[in-house]
XYZ file of N, CA, C and O in Angstrom:
624
model
N 77.581 91.166 90.617
C 77.460 92.765 91.618
C 78.988 93.062 92.174
O 78.654 92.167 93.016
N 79.951 93.602 92.050
C 81.027 93.933 92.758
C 80.768 94.959 94.152
O 79.630 95.075 94.053
N 81.179 93.964 95.174
C 81.153 94.568 96.561
C 82.078 95.547 96.951
O 82.908 95.445 95.992
N 82.029 96.175 97.824
C 82.687 96.980 98.360
C 84.467 96.754 98.658
O 85.121 97.212 98.752
N 83.812 95.448 99.085
C 85.278 94.316 99.624
C 85.867 94.107 98.060
O 87.462 93.947 98.301
N 85.812 94.064 96.846
C 86.783 94.141 95.825
C 86.909 95.226 95.181
O 87.615 95.298 94.140
N 86.926 96.333 95.953
C 86.769 97.357 95.161
C 88.668 98.126 95.522
O 88.805 98.204 96.435
N 88.810 98.181 93.838
C 90.358 98.280 93.694
C 91.292 97.266 93.984
O 92.121 97.797 94.116
N 90.894 96.737 94.742
C 92.011 95.302 94.611
C 92.702 94.907 93.851
O 92.677 93.746 93.115
N 94.105 95.399 93.697
C 94.805 94.536 92.783
C 94.998 95.322 91.300
O 94.877 94.501 90.614
N 93.386 96.045 90.425
C 93.029 96.098 89.582
C 93.739 97.182 89.459
O 93.467 98.209 89.475
N 93.969 97.749 87.484
C 94.286 98.732 86.920
C 93.104 99.505 86.866
O 91.746 98.872 87.086
N 93.297 101.217 86.524
C 92.311 101.876 86.254
C 91.564 101.106 85.285
O 90.302 101.354 85.081
N 92.345 100.313 84.055
C 91.304 100.395 82.871
C 90.945 99.017 83.471
O 89.508 99.351 82.850
N 90.838 97.787 84.080
C 90.611 97.016 84.873
C 88.754 97.582 85.359
O 87.524 96.991 85.660
N 89.053 98.484 86.485
C 88.312 99.233 86.836
C 86.756 99.722 86.329
O 85.883 99.590 86.542
N 87.674 100.819 85.119
C 86.664 101.323 84.149
C 85.866 100.176 83.395
O 84.759 100.875 83.253
N 86.669 99.345 82.871
C 85.713 97.992 82.291
C 84.873 97.630 83.118
O 83.622 97.580 82.507
N 85.115 97.145 84.393
C 84.177 96.593 84.696
C 82.925 97.838 85.510
O 81.697 97.539 85.042
N 83.298 98.772 85.064
C 82.190 99.956 85.716
C 81.141 100.243 84.314
O 80.055 99.520 84.008
N 82.165 99.951 82.777
C 80.860 99.702 81.810
C 80.237 98.677 81.600
O 79.204 98.088 81.174
N 80.781 97.409 82.442
C 79.534 96.091 82.264
C 79.113 96.098 83.782
O 77.598 96.212 83.022
N 79.003 97.068 84.674
C 77.854 96.960 85.956
C 77.028 97.892 85.337
O 75.359 97.657 85.745
N 77.117 99.287 84.627
C 76.235 100.267 85.131
C 75.600 99.951 83.567
O 76.558 100.580 82.437
N 74.643 99.886 83.810
C 73.517 99.602 82.333
C 72.280 100.452 81.905
O 72.033 101.380 82.673
N 72.261 100.314 81.002
C 70.536 101.467 80.778
C 69.823 100.365 79.957
O 70.524 99.661 79.423
N 68.773 100.895 79.396
C 67.712 100.028 79.051
C 66.654 99.913 78.575
O 66.961 101.663 78.228
N 66.708 99.428 76.868
C 66.854 100.140 75.562
C 64.892 99.904 76.112
O 64.103 99.475 76.466
N 64.319 100.297 74.309
C 62.803 100.171 74.437
C 62.143 98.405 74.389
O 61.042 98.658 74.621
N 63.102 98.418 74.055
C 62.668 96.154 74.451
C 63.378 96.079 75.015
O 62.388 94.883 75.756
N 63.363 96.947 76.672
C 63.356 95.951 77.783
C 64.970 95.651 78.231
O 65.459 94.865 79.317
N 65.795 95.472 77.059
C 66.993 94.881 76.979
C 67.903 95.966 78.032
O 68.510 97.263 77.485
N 69.096 95.019 78.592
C 70.117 95.522 79.390
C 70.560 96.218 78.596
O 70.954 95.345 77.616
N 71.912 97.423 78.345
C 72.797 97.579 77.062
C 73.473 98.305 77.863
O 73.732 98.966 78.830
N 75.533 97.935 77.502
C 76.069 98.581 77.956
C 76.179 100.153 76.897
O 75.973 100.037 76.193
N 76.575 101.346 78.045
C 77.068 102.386 77.214
C 78.539 102.165 76.460
O 79.057 101.300 76.924
N 78.430 102.582 75.626
C 79.210 102.769 74.221
C 80.591 103.980 75.122
O 80.069 104.077 75.830
N 81.707 103.691 74.670
C 82.560 104.329 74.870
C 82.626 105.787 74.079
O 82.678 106.466 75.184
N 81.951 106.297 73.152
C 81.710 106.629 72.877
C 80.233 107.896 73.709
O 80.903 109.022 73.349
N 79.741 107.218 74.260
C 78.482 107.275 74.720
C 78.791 108.253 76.268
O 78.270 109.404 76.589
N 79.930 107.682 76.431
C 79.945 108.088 78.139
C 81.119 109.242 77.922
O 80.744 110.332 78.460
N 81.630 109.380 76.876
C 82.796 110.367 76.376
C 81.817 111.273 76.134
O 82.285 112.801 76.829
N 80.623 111.513 75.431
C 79.889 112.637 74.883
C 79.015 113.104 76.022
O 79.110 114.334 76.473
N 78.790 112.142 77.239
C 77.312 112.538 78.367
C 78.853 113.330 78.933
O 78.525 114.269 79.663
N 79.926 112.379 79.457
C 80.850 113.592 80.355
C 81.076 114.955 79.856
O 80.909 116.113 80.807
N 81.311 115.137 78.512
C 81.900 116.409 77.709
C 80.528 117.526 78.152
O 80.988 118.671 78.329
N 79.254 116.805 77.959
C 78.293 118.040 77.612
C 77.747 118.075 79.600
O 76.584 118.237 79.047
N 77.849 117.305 79.839
C 77.552 117.667 81.677
C 77.849 119.074 82.118
O 78.978 119.724 81.884
N 77.000 119.495 82.028
C 77.007 121.224 82.970
C 77.405 121.377 83.810
O 77.772 122.771 84.562
N 77.770 120.315 84.534
C 78.285 120.480 86.483
C 79.427 120.382 86.153
O 80.175 120.529 87.657
N 80.816 120.386 85.349
C 82.258 120.588 85.355
C 82.329 121.001 84.149
O 81.819 120.930 82.835
N 83.278 120.935 83.858
C 84.287 121.594 82.515
C 84.962 120.718 82.109
O 85.865 121.233 80.893
N 84.937 118.993 82.571
C 85.650 118.311 81.883
C 85.452 118.124 80.298
O 83.794 117.676 80.178
N 86.414 117.813 79.804
C 86.279 117.680 78.212
C 86.885 116.345 78.026
O 87.708 115.927 78.612
N 86.318 115.199 77.203
C 86.816 113.792 77.072
C 86.567 113.409 75.747
O 85.152 112.909 75.227
N 87.069 113.105 74.698
C 87.332 112.641 73.511
C 87.168 111.547 73.747
O 87.472 110.410 74.698
N 86.640 110.393 73.222
C 86.134 108.963 72.851
C 87.522 108.304 72.696
O 87.590 106.915 73.068
N 88.355 108.782 72.304
C 89.817 108.217 71.953
C 90.417 107.961 73.208
O 91.026 107.401 73.486
N 90.705 108.954 73.950
C 91.219 108.752 75.373
C 90.929 108.163 75.916
O 91.010 107.242 76.792
N 89.096 108.172 75.860
C 88.530 107.161 76.958
C 88.683 105.912 76.831
O 88.823 104.780 77.310
N 89.035 105.842 75.462
C 89.268 104.464 74.705
C 90.950 104.090 75.719
O 91.137 102.305 75.570
N 91.490 104.485 75.128
C 92.922 104.553 75.864
C 92.933 104.486 77.250
O 94.369 103.677 77.745
N 92.263 104.952 78.092
C 91.972 104.596 79.566
C 91.406 103.082 79.653
O 91.953 102.407 80.833
N 90.903 103.000 78.835
C 89.816 101.786 78.878
C 90.886 100.540 78.520
O 90.339 99.255 79.002
N 91.570 100.662 77.542
C 92.991 99.446 77.308
C 93.893 99.630 77.809
O 95.065 98.800 77.752
N 94.162 100.268 78.863
C 95.375 100.748 79.847
C 97.064 101.008 79.098
O 97.650 101.470 79.342
N 96.667 101.954 77.646
C 97.672 102.959 76.937
C 98.267 103.804 77.871
O 99.115 104.666 77.555
N 96.964 104.560 78.462
C 97.139 105.830 79.068
C 96.547 105.371 80.436
O 95.645 104.857 80.937
N 97.054 105.822 82.020
C 96.989 105.338 82.830
C 96.791 106.805 83.965
O 96.722 106.122 85.426
N 96.808 108.192 83.478
C 96.923 108.690 84.482
C 96.240 110.032 84.084
O 96.817 110.896 83.935
N 94.814 109.716 83.810
C 94.344 110.785 83.626
C 94.428 112.180 84.330
O 94.652 112.222 86.013
N 93.726 113.343 84.333
C 93.673 114.574 85.428
C 92.667 113.933 86.215
O 91.853 113.240 86.184
N 92.323 115.280 87.162
C 91.797 114.912 88.050
C 90.198 115.238 87.584
O 88.754 114.385 88.347
N 89.779 115.758 86.967
C 88.862 116.291 86.073
C 88.243 115.336 85.382
O 87.079 114.982 85.216
N 89.471 114.808 85.012
C 88.356 113.728 83.954
C 87.894 111.874 84.921
O 86.828 112.259 84.845
N 88.671 111.928 85.944
C 88.472 110.957 87.152
C 87.090 111.641 87.628
O 85.982 110.589 87.635
N 86.787 112.951 87.895
C 85.534 113.419 88.341
C 84.005 113.419 87.232
O 83.462 112.448 88.142
N 85.128 113.602 86.020
C 83.667 113.451 84.923
C 83.022 112.190 84.971
O 82.145 111.487 84.784
N 84.246 110.950 85.185
C 83.771 109.478 84.882
C 82.982 109.028 86.159
O 81.936 108.760 86.121
N 83.774 109.365 87.113
C 83.005 108.717 88.336
C 81.280 109.910 88.913
O 80.530 108.997 88.676
N 81.601 110.803 88.367
C 79.873 111.095 88.329
C 79.179 110.617 87.028
O 77.466 110.488 87.372
N 79.313 110.541 86.083
C 78.699 109.773 84.702
C 77.885 108.328 85.659
O 76.911 108.035 85.293
N 79.022 107.886 85.902
C 79.196 106.367 86.576
C 77.879 106.043 88.087
O 76.903 105.772 87.660
N 78.106 107.490 88.785
C 77.193 107.264 89.621
C 76.759 107.749 89.181
O 75.223 106.868 89.952
N 75.915 108.809 88.517
C 74.701 108.925 88.132
C 73.584 107.702 87.399
O 72.350 107.988 88.028
N 74.264 107.102 87.331
C 73.266 106.034 86.603
C 73.824 104.617 87.004
O 73.267 103.395 86.407
N 74.140 104.484 88.267
C 74.601 103.184 89.011
C 73.070 102.343 89.421
O 72.486 103.108 89.837
N 73.343 101.099 89.419
C 71.833 100.853 89.889
C 71.754 101.038 91.480
O 72.918 101.013 92.218
N 70.270 101.218 91.760
C 70.027 101.500 92.907
C 70.202 100.303 93.805
O 70.245 99.662 93.444
N 70.823 101.052 95.149
C 71.152 99.677 95.961
C 72.816 99.635 95.747
O 73.456 99.032 97.079
N 73.588 99.863 95.036
C 74.549 99.720 94.579
C 76.053 100.680 95.208
O 75.225 101.573 95.606
N 76.879 100.415 95.687
C 77.744 101.385 95.929
C 78.226 102.725 95.366
O 78.014 102.653 94.504
N 78.053 103.436 96.134
C 78.840 105.058 95.592
C 79.546 104.839 94.634
O 80.929 104.165 94.637
N 79.612 105.644 93.191
C 80.884 105.041 92.381
C 81.749 106.628 92.713
O 81.336 108.051 92.499
N 83.527 106.808 93.065
C 83.416 108.411 93.455
C 85.553 107.901 92.727
O 85.776 107.255 92.056
N 85.936 109.195 93.248
C 86.965 109.009 92.197
C 87.987 107.889 92.845
O 88.731 107.495 92.319
N 87.852 107.973 94.633
C 88.344 107.106 95.288
C 88.859 105.507 94.659
O 89.383 105.086 94.811
N 87.118 105.128 94.313
C 86.709 103.987 93.988
C 87.368 103.698 92.450
O 87.924 102.641 92.118
N 87.794 104.680 91.612
C 88.014 104.761 90.229
C 89.787 104.828 90.442
O 90.269 103.650 89.406
N 90.505 105.442 91.379
C 91.852 104.898 91.593
C 92.429 104.412 92.680
O 93.815 103.929 92.520
N 91.782 103.922 93.503
C 92.431 103.355 95.125
C 92.973 102.175 94.608
O 92.435 101.158 93.988
N 93.793 102.381 95.046
C 94.758 100.658 95.082
C 94.985 100.593 96.888
O 95.104 101.172 97.599
N 94.479 99.453 96.915
C 94.441 98.846 98.328
C 95.444 98.868 98.779
O 96.788 97.971 98.616
N 96.003 99.311 100.530
C 97.218 99.210 100.537
C 97.587 97.449 102.055
O 96.482 97.308 102.145
N 98.233 97.325 102.356
C 98.388 95.819 103.291
C 97.939 96.312 104.493
O 96.743 95.716 105.058
N 98.018 97.684 105.103
C 97.113 97.764 106.156
C 95.509 97.913 106.096
O 94.914 97.149 107.519
N 94.889 98.614 104.773
C 93.760 98.229 104.837
C 93.458 96.508 104.541
O 92.347 96.849 105.104
N 94.144 95.781 104.181
C 93.655 94.493 103.786
C 94.029 94.100 105.097
O 93.041 93.427 105.642
N 94.550 94.607 106.228
C 94.786 93.353 107.345
C 93.690 94.043 107.974
O 92.577 93.459 109.112
N 94.031 95.166 108.143
C 92.226 95.909 108.790
C 91.104 94.970 108.472
O 90.602 94.818 109.304
N 90.845 94.966 107.456
C 89.750 94.595 107.252
C 89.741 93.024 107.284
O 88.529 91.865 107.578
N 90.581 91.831 107.396
C 90.452 90.629 107.604
C 90.389 90.424 109.473
O 89.754 90.257 109.731
N 90.653 91.629 109.780
C 90.734 91.669 111.682
C 89.033 92.024 111.737
O 88.882 91.634 112.364
N 88.791 92.845 111.093
C 87.213 93.213 111.593
C 86.437 91.964 110.853
O 84.655 92.201 111.031
N 86.979 91.241 110.217
C 85.952 89.749 109.889
C 85.146 89.291 111.190
O 84.099 88.956 111.616
N 86.039 89.570 112.589
C 85.790 88.457 113.693
C 84.726 89.610 114.333
O 84.987 91.121 114.297
N 83.223 89.237 115.038
C 82.492 89.645 115.393
C 82.861 90.454 116.699
O 82.979 91.445 117.083
N 83.574 89.602 117.693
C 84.738 90.397 118.675
C 85.583 91.448 118.659
O 85.148 92.629 119.297
N 86.049 91.648 117.560
C 86.895 92.545 117.203
C 86.063 93.608 116.563
O 86.833 95.470 117.077
N 84.675 93.539 115.908
C 83.988 94.783 115.220
C 83.523 95.729 116.664
O 83.363 96.616 117.054
N 83.071 94.189 117.576
C 82.670 95.387 119.244
C 83.784 95.996 120.522
O 83.354 96.853 120.374
N 84.826 95.468 120.201
C 85.816 95.984 120.730
C 85.940 97.120 120.096
O 86.475 98.718 120.485
N 86.380 97.384 118.587
C 86.091 98.332 117.898
C 84.999 99.994 118.562
O 85.543 100.508 118.101
N 84.124 99.133 118.235
C 82.672 99.977 118.339
C 83.010 100.541 119.454
O 82.553 101.786 119.876
N 83.113 99.502 120.327
C 83.051 100.168 122.334
C 84.773 101.403 122.312
O 84.447 102.534 122.832
N 85.471 101.027 121.540
C 86.555 102.003 121.843
C 86.409 103.238 121.039
O 86.554 104.042 121.378
N 85.908 103.151 119.446
C 85.394 104.576 118.987
C 84.062 104.760 119.820
O 84.330 106.153 119.722
N 83.939 104.689 121.050
C 82.836 105.762 121.683
C 83.674 106.208 122.907
O 82.707 106.645 123.468
N 84.533 105.549 123.295
C 85.976 106.228 124.514
C 85.665 107.399 124.223
O 86.361 107.970 123.119
N 86.394 108.193 125.838
C 87.032 109.404 125.135
C 88.366 109.571 124.512
O 88.929 108.061 124.947
N 89.494 110.138 124.479
C 90.443 110.381 124.407
C 91.510 109.596 125.605
O 92.201 108.796 125.324
N 90.983 110.186 126.735
C 91.735 109.950 127.438
C 91.650 108.082 127.746
O 92.235 107.392 128.705
N 89.920 107.798 128.119
C 90.061 106.135 127.935
C 90.287 105.253 127.258
O 90.823 104.486 127.480
N 90.607 105.849 125.641
C 91.042 104.836 124.743
C 92.556 104.992 124.937
O 93.506 103.512 124.854
N 92.999 106.147 126.011
C 94.887 105.948 126.078
C 95.172 104.843 127.126
O 95.579 103.981 126.726
N 93.965 104.650 127.847
C 94.258 103.950 129.562
C 94.106 102.440 128.588
O 94.771 101.300 128.610
N 93.401 102.252 127.674
C 93.261 100.750 126.881
C 94.628 100.683 126.713
O 94.210 99.762 126.346
N 94.806 101.162 125.687
C 95.849 100.745 124.571
C 97.294 100.765 125.922
O 97.869 99.127 125.230
N 97.449 100.861 127.050
C 98.169 101.098 127.904
C 97.925 99.607 128.761
O 98.926 98.926 129.103
N 96.799 98.964 128.519
C 96.205 97.962 129.093
C 96.958 96.639 128.019
O 97.242 96.180 128.330
N 96.505 96.775 127.037
C 96.688 96.285 126.315
C 98.210 95.930 125.668
O 98.775 94.711 125.829
N 98.678 97.106 126.271
C 100.170 96.900 126.273
C 101.291 96.037 127.896
O 101.849 95.185 127.283
N 100.051 96.473 128.795
C 100.492 94.888 129.699
C 100.451 93.969 129.285
O 100.589 92.930 129.765
N 98.598 93.638 128.764
C 98.544 91.900 128.262
C 99.801 91.566 127.297
O 99.911 90.697 127.456
N 100.350 92.223 126.744
C 101.155 91.830 125.932
C 102.520 91.388 126.427
O 102.958 90.223 125.949
N 102.856 92.588 127.169
C 103.839 91.866 128.246
C 104.186 90.888 129.060
O 104.800 90.054 128.466
N 102.876 90.234 129.341
C 102.358 89.292 130.128
C 102.529 87.969 129.378
O 102.537 86.948 129.690
N 102.288 88.082 127.728
C 102.107 87.183 127.247
C 101.009 86.568 126.833
O 100.673 85.712 126.679
N 100.123 87.127 127.538
C 98.842 87.075 127.226
C 97.653 87.074 125.794
O 96.854 86.602 125.670
N 98.273 88.117 125.134
C 98.648 88.177 123.899
C 98.344 87.178 122.603
O 99.521 86.752 122.606
N 97.528 86.319 122.334
C 97.480 85.117 121.567
C 96.728 85.810 120.496
O 96.038 86.112 119.314
N 97.478 86.255 118.831
C 97.027 86.521 117.967
C 96.516 85.295 116.830
O 96.182 85.662 115.647
N 96.537 84.182 117.516
C 95.893 83.222 116.547
C 94.799 82.754 116.916
O 93.924 82.289 116.156
N 94.211 83.896 117.713
C 92.800 83.712 118.300
C 91.756 84.781 117.612
O 92.443 85.784 117.431
N 90.926 84.862 116.836
C 90.174 85.467 116.111
C 88.755 85.967 116.634
O 88.408 86.743 116.147
N 88.526 84.749 116.963
C 86.942 84.790 117.904
C 86.019 84.570 116.440
O 84.811 84.960 116.607
């Protein structure tokens, strides 16, 4: 099962959609796990009374094969709702953002830095501070950087 860490990382919309089709399944009368077909998903999205989105099987197939790459927000909402309503319990929520998110370099750097327990503890403590206290902390860190005490190779 994919983790939130692989969500969106360098994948196209078609790849993310196809991963959802593979991951979100239904159980048939014999207890076998089955993938939803493109036609079933398109029909369910169109028939969902909670939104006005209509989605044809052929358009969804073009999104899945990558020949169409820029669906409307309403199509993304319908797809996200369909898969989120049927996702395996305990798995991460399926949102519009998870369908379209392209991870940027800053997000990746932050994720890598937060692997360190020490960095997470510092971030949690800073998050509990008042804005003036955080400003003081940033000033102290600048002084440490100027003194040459900052060593980016230690991650703890």
